[in-house]
Amino acid sequence: MALIRSRALLAATCSALLLALSACASWSSQAQEPEPEAAAPSAAAGKLERVKVHGKSLEGNLMGESADPDVSIYLPASYATDSDRRYPVVYLLHGYTGTDLSYFGPGGRQLDQIAERVFANGAAQEMILVMPNCMNAYGGCMYSNSVTAGDWETYVADDLVSYVDQHYRTIATRASRGLAGHSMGGYGTIRIGMKRPDVFNALYALSSCCLNEGTIRPPAGGVTPLAESIKSPEEAQGNRDVMGTLARAAAWAPNPKNPPFFFDLPTKNGEVQPDVAEKWAANSPVAMLDQYAGNLKKYKAIALDIGLQDSLLASDEVFVDRLNRFDVPHTFETYEGDHNSGVPQRLEEKVLPFFSQQLEFGS
């Protein structure tokens, strides 16, 4: 865990965390995955499966969430007809309040249909696409390592990768694996990517949240720690602003001795709790970067993008500044749009072609 190096820095972090909490409503209301909408399914050349993949790393989590999450797996058209062919795999992470169905199937962003077009027109080579469902009682797991919410870092990088390699015709090497995600999934991409260059070879993070948590977000009105008034997990349901705080607390400040939530909030009676503030700061990729810059340099390619009207732009720019400071090779692109606009277009025109260029496809 990253350490706060001085009392002055800790005080600044605590003060800034209060500002971040006041902006929690902005983050949690903007960082919503679009609700899947009914749509007439079109004929697909490839195959979309939804399976349950057990994670030993998720067993015994204190929230009582399933250790067998649903996982959407898209197999390209040639998978059924060319039985000797093996494929690279791109693992994708959805955003806060979303599920794998926010991207795959007849609703949501229909990434399977996007892939059909991209592979058919030659804009990208065929790949297997995999997305786990990390929705939980608070709207999302944050793809972190927590006894409360579960060790999703290990689930994605070990349990899920192992399952896919064992059950599908993959090219089972890091050179042929990519990791990508949007919003909370962008955070997960960077967080897991920092720690697991042994598993993945290229990263693409879209509109990442939480990169500089508790440091730069301006207040959106008065500071009101609504999460403190919640006495049971059930009371949080339906209040997205509170759930955003609870989701991060469950992921970043677990406390097995504090039922019924089994985590600590960063404020008590409206005052920042320094020891919890340290945990939130330590889970920010900006703070983590100096420890993991060497790991990031092992990737063949790292890409980040974000809309110019996205309220998360400032924190993403701070992270990119740190990448430059540590000479981590990457590309960073901005475009006209807010947090959710243009994501299907980015997937089609940027993300899938990126992995087609960066992953190894074999002979």
Coordinates of C-alpha atoms in Angstrom, one line a residue:
M1 CA 0.0 0.0 0.0
A2 CA 1.3 3.4 -0.9
L3 CA 2.2 5.5 2.2
I4 CA 1.4 9.1 2.8
R5 CA 4.8 10.6 3.2
S6 CA 4.2 13.5 5.5
R7 CA 1.6 14.9 7.9
A8 CA 1.2 17.9 5.5
L9 CA 0.4 15.6 2.6
L10 CA -2.0 13.6 4.7
A11 CA -3.8 16.7 5.8
A12 CA -4.1 17.8 2.2
T13 CA -5.4 14.4 1.2
C14 CA -8.0 14.5 3.9
S15 CA -9.1 18.0 3.0
A16 CA -9.3 17.0 -0.6
L17 CA -11.2 13.9 0.2
L18 CA -14.0 15.9 1.6
L19 CA -14.2 17.8 -1.7
A20 CA -14.3 14.4 -3.5
L21 CA -17.1 13.2 -1.3
S22 CA -19.1 16.3 -2.1
A23 CA -18.5 15.5 -5.8
C24 CA -19.6 11.8 -5.3
A25 CA -23.0 12.6 -6.6
S26 CA -21.4 14.0 -9.8
W27 CA -19.3 10.8 -10.3
S28 CA -22.0 8.3 -9.5
S29 CA -24.7 10.0 -11.5
Q30 CA -22.5 10.5 -14.6
A31 CA -20.7 7.2 -14.4
Q32 CA -23.8 5.1 -15.2
E33 CA -23.9 2.4 -17.8
P34 CA -26.9 2.8 -20.1
E35 CA -29.8 0.6 -19.3
P36 CA -30.1 -2.2 -21.9
E37 CA -32.9 -1.5 -24.3
A38 CA -34.9 -4.1 -26.1
A39 CA -33.8 -4.4 -29.7
A40 CA -34.5 -6.8 -32.5
P41 CA -31.6 -9.3 -32.6
S42 CA -29.8 -9.5 -36.0
A43 CA -28.4 -12.6 -37.5
A44 CA -24.9 -13.1 -36.1
A45 CA -22.1 -15.0 -37.8
G46 CA -20.3 -15.4 -34.6
K47 CA -21.6 -17.0 -31.3
L48 CA -22.4 -15.3 -28.0
E49 CA -22.4 -17.4 -24.9
R50 CA -23.1 -16.5 -21.3
V51 CA -21.6 -18.8 -18.7
K52 CA -20.9 -18.8 -15.0
V53 CA -17.2 -18.9 -14.2
H54 CA -16.2 -19.8 -10.7
G55 CA -13.6 -17.7 -8.9
K56 CA -11.8 -19.1 -5.9
S57 CA -10.6 -15.6 -5.3
L58 CA -14.2 -14.5 -4.8
E59 CA -15.1 -17.2 -2.3
G60 CA -16.1 -16.1 1.2
N61 CA -16.4 -12.4 0.4
L62 CA -18.2 -10.6 3.3
M63 CA -20.9 -9.1 1.1
G64 CA -22.1 -12.6 0.3
E65 CA -21.9 -12.0 -3.4
S66 CA -21.7 -15.0 -5.7
A67 CA -18.3 -16.6 -6.4
D68 CA -19.8 -17.7 -9.8
P69 CA -20.3 -14.5 -11.8
D70 CA -21.9 -14.5 -15.2
V71 CA -19.5 -14.0 -18.1
S72 CA -20.3 -13.0 -21.7
I73 CA -18.0 -14.6 -24.3
Y74 CA -18.2 -13.7 -28.0
L75 CA -16.7 -16.2 -30.4
P76 CA -16.0 -14.8 -33.9
A77 CA -17.5 -16.3 -37.1
S78 CA -14.6 -18.6 -38.0
Y79 CA -14.5 -20.2 -34.6
A80 CA -17.1 -22.7 -35.5
T81 CA -15.8 -23.5 -39.0
D82 CA -12.0 -23.5 -38.5
S83 CA -11.5 -26.0 -35.7
D84 CA -7.7 -25.8 -35.8
R85 CA -7.5 -22.0 -35.4
R86 CA -6.6 -20.4 -32.1
Y87 CA -7.5 -16.8 -31.2
P88 CA -6.2 -13.9 -29.1
V89 CA -8.5 -12.8 -26.3
V90 CA -9.6 -9.3 -25.2
Y91 CA -10.9 -9.1 -21.7
L92 CA -13.3 -6.2 -21.2
L93 CA -14.5 -4.6 -17.9
H94 CA -17.9 -2.8 -17.8
G95 CA -18.6 0.4 -15.8
Y96 CA -20.4 1.2 -12.6
T97 CA -24.0 0.1 -12.4
G98 CA -23.5 -1.9 -15.5
T99 CA -23.2 -5.6 -16.3
D100 CA -21.9 -7.7 -19.1
L101 CA -25.4 -7.3 -20.6
S102 CA -24.7 -3.6 -20.9
Y103 CA -22.4 -4.5 -23.8
F104 CA -23.5 -7.9 -25.1
G105 CA -26.8 -9.3 -26.4
P106 CA -29.8 -7.5 -27.9
G107 CA -29.6 -4.5 -25.6
G108 CA -27.0 -2.1 -24.4
R109 CA -24.0 -1.3 -26.6
Q110 CA -24.2 -4.5 -28.6
L111 CA -20.5 -5.1 -28.8
D112 CA -21.0 -8.5 -30.4
Q113 CA -22.7 -6.8 -33.3
I114 CA -19.9 -4.2 -33.5
A115 CA -17.4 -7.0 -33.6
E116 CA -19.3 -8.7 -36.4
R117 CA -19.0 -5.5 -38.5
V118 CA -15.4 -4.8 -37.7
F119 CA -14.2 -8.4 -38.3
A120 CA -16.3 -8.7 -41.5
N121 CA -15.0 -5.5 -43.1
G122 CA -11.4 -6.2 -42.2
A123 CA -10.9 -3.3 -39.8
A124 CA -9.7 -5.8 -37.2
Q125 CA -8.7 -9.4 -37.1
E126 CA -11.0 -11.9 -35.4
M127 CA -10.6 -12.2 -31.6
I128 CA -12.5 -13.7 -28.7
L129 CA -14.1 -11.1 -26.5
V130 CA -14.8 -11.8 -22.8
M131 CA -16.6 -9.6 -20.2
P132 CA -17.4 -10.7 -16.6
N133 CA -20.3 -9.3 -14.6
C134 CA -19.0 -7.5 -11.6
M135 CA -22.3 -5.9 -10.5
N136 CA -22.9 -6.2 -6.7
A137 CA -25.2 -4.8 -4.1
Y138 CA -23.6 -1.4 -4.3
G139 CA -23.4 -1.1 -8.1
G140 CA -20.0 -2.5 -8.9
C141 CA -16.9 -4.2 -7.5
M142 CA -14.3 -1.6 -8.5
Y143 CA -12.2 -4.5 -9.8
S144 CA -10.2 -4.3 -6.6
N145 CA -8.9 -6.7 -3.9
S146 CA -11.1 -6.7 -0.9
V147 CA -12.2 -9.3 1.7
T148 CA -15.5 -7.5 1.7
A149 CA -16.2 -7.1 -2.1
G150 CA -14.0 -10.0 -3.2
D151 CA -10.6 -10.2 -4.9
W152 CA -11.6 -9.1 -8.4
E153 CA -8.0 -8.4 -9.4
T154 CA -7.1 -12.1 -9.1
Y155 CA -10.5 -13.2 -10.5
V156 CA -9.9 -11.3 -13.7
A157 CA -6.2 -12.0 -14.2
D158 CA -6.1 -15.6 -12.9
D159 CA -9.5 -17.4 -12.5
L160 CA -11.2 -16.0 -15.6
V161 CA -8.1 -16.2 -17.8
S162 CA -7.5 -19.8 -16.7
Y163 CA -11.1 -20.8 -17.4
V164 CA -11.1 -19.2 -20.9
D165 CA -7.8 -20.8 -21.8
Q166 CA -9.1 -24.2 -20.7
H167 CA -12.5 -24.1 -22.4
Y168 CA -11.8 -22.2 -25.6
R169 CA -9.2 -22.3 -28.4
T170 CA -7.2 -19.4 -27.3
I171 CA -3.5 -18.4 -27.9
A172 CA -2.7 -18.9 -24.2
T173 CA 0.2 -16.4 -23.9
R174 CA 0.4 -12.9 -22.6
A175 CA 1.3 -11.7 -26.0
S176 CA -2.2 -12.6 -27.2
R177 CA -4.2 -11.1 -24.3
G178 CA -5.5 -7.6 -24.0
L179 CA -7.4 -5.8 -21.3
A180 CA -9.8 -2.9 -21.7
G181 CA -12.7 -1.1 -19.9
H182 CA -14.8 2.0 -19.7
S183 CA -15.3 4.2 -16.6
M184 CA -15.0 1.9 -13.5
G185 CA -13.8 -0.6 -16.1
G186 CA -11.1 1.8 -17.2
Y187 CA -10.0 2.1 -13.6
G188 CA -9.9 -1.7 -13.4
T189 CA -7.9 -1.9 -16.6
I190 CA -5.2 0.4 -15.2
R191 CA -5.3 -1.0 -11.7
I192 CA -5.0 -4.7 -12.8
G193 CA -2.7 -3.7 -15.7
M194 CA -0.3 -2.1 -13.3
K195 CA 0.0 -5.4 -11.3
R196 CA -0.3 -8.1 -13.9
P197 CA 1.9 -7.5 -17.0
D198 CA 2.6 -11.2 -16.7
V199 CA -0.9 -11.9 -18.0
F200 CA -1.7 -9.0 -20.4
N201 CA 0.2 -7.5 -23.3
A202 CA -1.8 -4.3 -24.2
L203 CA -4.2 -2.0 -22.3
Y204 CA -7.0 0.3 -23.5
A205 CA -8.7 2.5 -20.8
L206 CA -11.8 4.5 -21.8
S207 CA -13.0 7.5 -19.7
S208 CA -11.5 6.0 -16.6
C209 CA -12.9 6.9 -13.2
C210 CA -11.1 7.1 -9.9
L211 CA -7.6 7.6 -11.2
N212 CA -6.8 10.4 -8.7
E213 CA -9.4 9.6 -6.0
G214 CA -9.8 12.2 -3.3
T215 CA -7.4 14.8 -4.6
I216 CA -8.7 17.1 -7.3
R217 CA -12.5 17.0 -7.6
P218 CA -14.1 20.3 -6.8
P219 CA -17.1 20.3 -4.5
A220 CA -20.6 20.2 -6.0
G221 CA -22.2 22.3 -3.3
G222 CA -21.9 21.6 0.4
V223 CA -20.3 18.5 1.8
T224 CA -23.1 16.1 2.9
P225 CA -21.8 12.6 3.8
L226 CA -25.2 10.9 3.2
A227 CA -23.6 7.5 3.4
E228 CA -23.2 8.0 7.1
S229 CA -26.9 7.9 7.7
I230 CA -27.3 4.5 6.1
K231 CA -27.8 1.8 8.8
S232 CA -28.2 -1.3 6.6
P233 CA -27.2 -2.3 3.1
E234 CA -30.9 -2.4 2.1
E235 CA -31.3 1.3 2.9
A236 CA -28.8 2.2 0.3
Q237 CA -30.8 0.7 -2.5
G238 CA -32.1 3.2 -5.0
N239 CA -29.8 6.0 -3.8
R240 CA -27.1 6.0 -6.5
D241 CA -25.0 8.8 -4.8
V242 CA -24.8 6.9 -1.6
M243 CA -24.1 3.6 -3.4
G244 CA -21.2 5.1 -5.2
T245 CA -19.5 5.9 -1.9
L246 CA -20.4 2.4 -0.4
A247 CA -19.0 0.6 -3.5
R248 CA -15.7 2.3 -3.1
A249 CA -15.6 1.8 0.6
A250 CA -16.3 -1.9 0.2
A251 CA -13.5 -2.2 -2.3
W252 CA -10.9 0.1 -0.7
A253 CA -11.5 0.2 3.1
P254 CA -12.7 -3.3 4.1
N255 CA -13.1 -4.0 7.8
P256 CA -14.2 -7.6 8.8
K257 CA -14.9 -6.3 12.3
N258 CA -17.5 -3.7 11.3
P259 CA -20.8 -5.4 10.5
P260 CA -23.2 -5.1 8.8
F261 CA -21.2 -3.4 6.0
F262 CA -17.8 -4.8 6.8
F263 CA -16.0 -1.6 5.7
D264 CA -15.1 1.9 7.0
L265 CA -16.4 5.1 5.5
P266 CA -13.9 7.9 4.9
T267 CA -15.9 10.3 7.2
K268 CA -17.4 10.1 10.6
N269 CA -19.8 12.8 11.8
G270 CA -18.8 14.7 8.7
E271 CA -15.0 14.6 9.6
V272 CA -12.4 12.9 7.5
Q273 CA -10.9 9.8 9.1
P274 CA -7.2 9.9 8.2
D275 CA -6.6 6.2 8.3
V276 CA -9.4 5.6 5.9
A277 CA -8.3 8.5 3.7
E278 CA -4.9 6.9 3.4
K279 CA -6.6 3.7 2.0
W280 CA -8.6 5.7 -0.6
A281 CA -5.5 7.6 -1.7
A282 CA -3.5 4.4 -1.8
N283 CA -6.0 2.9 -4.2
S284 CA -5.7 5.8 -6.7
P285 CA -3.6 4.9 -9.7
V286 CA -1.9 8.3 -9.6
A287 CA -0.6 7.4 -6.2
M288 CA 0.3 3.8 -7.3
L289 CA 2.1 4.8 -10.4
D290 CA 5.6 5.3 -8.9
Q291 CA 5.5 1.7 -7.6
Y292 CA 4.3 0.2 -10.9
A293 CA 5.8 2.3 -13.6
G294 CA 8.2 -0.5 -14.4
N295 CA 5.4 -2.9 -14.9
L296 CA 3.6 -0.6 -17.2
K297 CA 6.7 -0.3 -19.3
K298 CA 6.5 -4.0 -20.0
Y299 CA 3.3 -3.6 -22.1
K300 CA 3.5 -3.5 -25.9
A301 CA 1.0 -0.7 -26.0
I302 CA -1.1 1.4 -23.6
A303 CA -4.0 3.6 -24.9
L304 CA -6.2 6.0 -23.0
D305 CA -9.0 8.2 -24.2
I306 CA -11.8 10.5 -22.7
G307 CA -14.3 13.0 -23.9
L308 CA -13.6 16.7 -23.5
Q309 CA -16.9 17.3 -21.8
D310 CA -16.4 14.4 -19.3
S311 CA -16.1 15.7 -15.7
L312 CA -13.4 13.0 -15.2
L313 CA -11.1 14.7 -17.7
A314 CA -9.0 16.5 -15.1
S315 CA -8.1 13.4 -13.2
D316 CA -7.3 11.5 -16.4
E317 CA -5.0 14.3 -17.4
V318 CA -3.2 14.1 -14.0
F319 CA -2.6 10.4 -14.5
V320 CA -1.3 11.0 -18.0
D321 CA 1.0 13.6 -16.6
R322 CA 2.4 11.0 -14.3
L323 CA 2.8 8.6 -17.1
N324 CA 4.9 11.2 -18.9
R325 CA 6.9 11.9 -15.7
F326 CA 7.9 8.3 -15.4
D327 CA 8.5 7.9 -19.2
V328 CA 5.8 5.2 -19.6
P329 CA 5.0 4.9 -23.3
H330 CA 1.3 5.4 -24.1
T331 CA -1.1 7.3 -26.3
F332 CA -3.8 9.6 -24.9
E333 CA -6.7 10.9 -27.1
T334 CA -9.5 13.3 -26.3
Y335 CA -12.6 13.8 -28.4
E336 CA -15.8 15.8 -28.4
G337 CA -18.2 14.1 -26.0
D338 CA -19.2 13.4 -22.4
H339 CA -18.8 10.3 -20.2
N340 CA -21.1 8.0 -22.1
S341 CA -21.3 9.5 -25.6
G342 CA -19.6 7.8 -28.5
V343 CA -18.6 4.7 -26.6
P344 CA -19.9 2.2 -29.2
Q345 CA -18.1 4.3 -31.9
R346 CA -14.9 4.2 -29.9
L347 CA -15.1 0.5 -29.5
E348 CA -15.6 0.0 -33.2
E349 CA -13.2 2.6 -34.6
K350 CA -10.5 2.5 -31.9
V351 CA -10.5 -0.3 -29.4
L352 CA -10.9 -3.4 -31.6
P353 CA -8.5 -2.1 -34.3
F354 CA -6.0 -1.3 -31.5
F355 CA -5.9 -4.8 -30.2
S356 CA -5.8 -6.2 -33.7
Q357 CA -2.6 -4.3 -34.2
Q358 CA -1.0 -5.0 -30.8
L359 CA -1.8 -8.6 -30.0
E360 CA -0.1 -11.6 -31.6
F361 CA -2.4 -13.8 -33.8
G362 CA 0.0 -16.7 -34.5
S363 CA 0.7 -18.0 -38.0

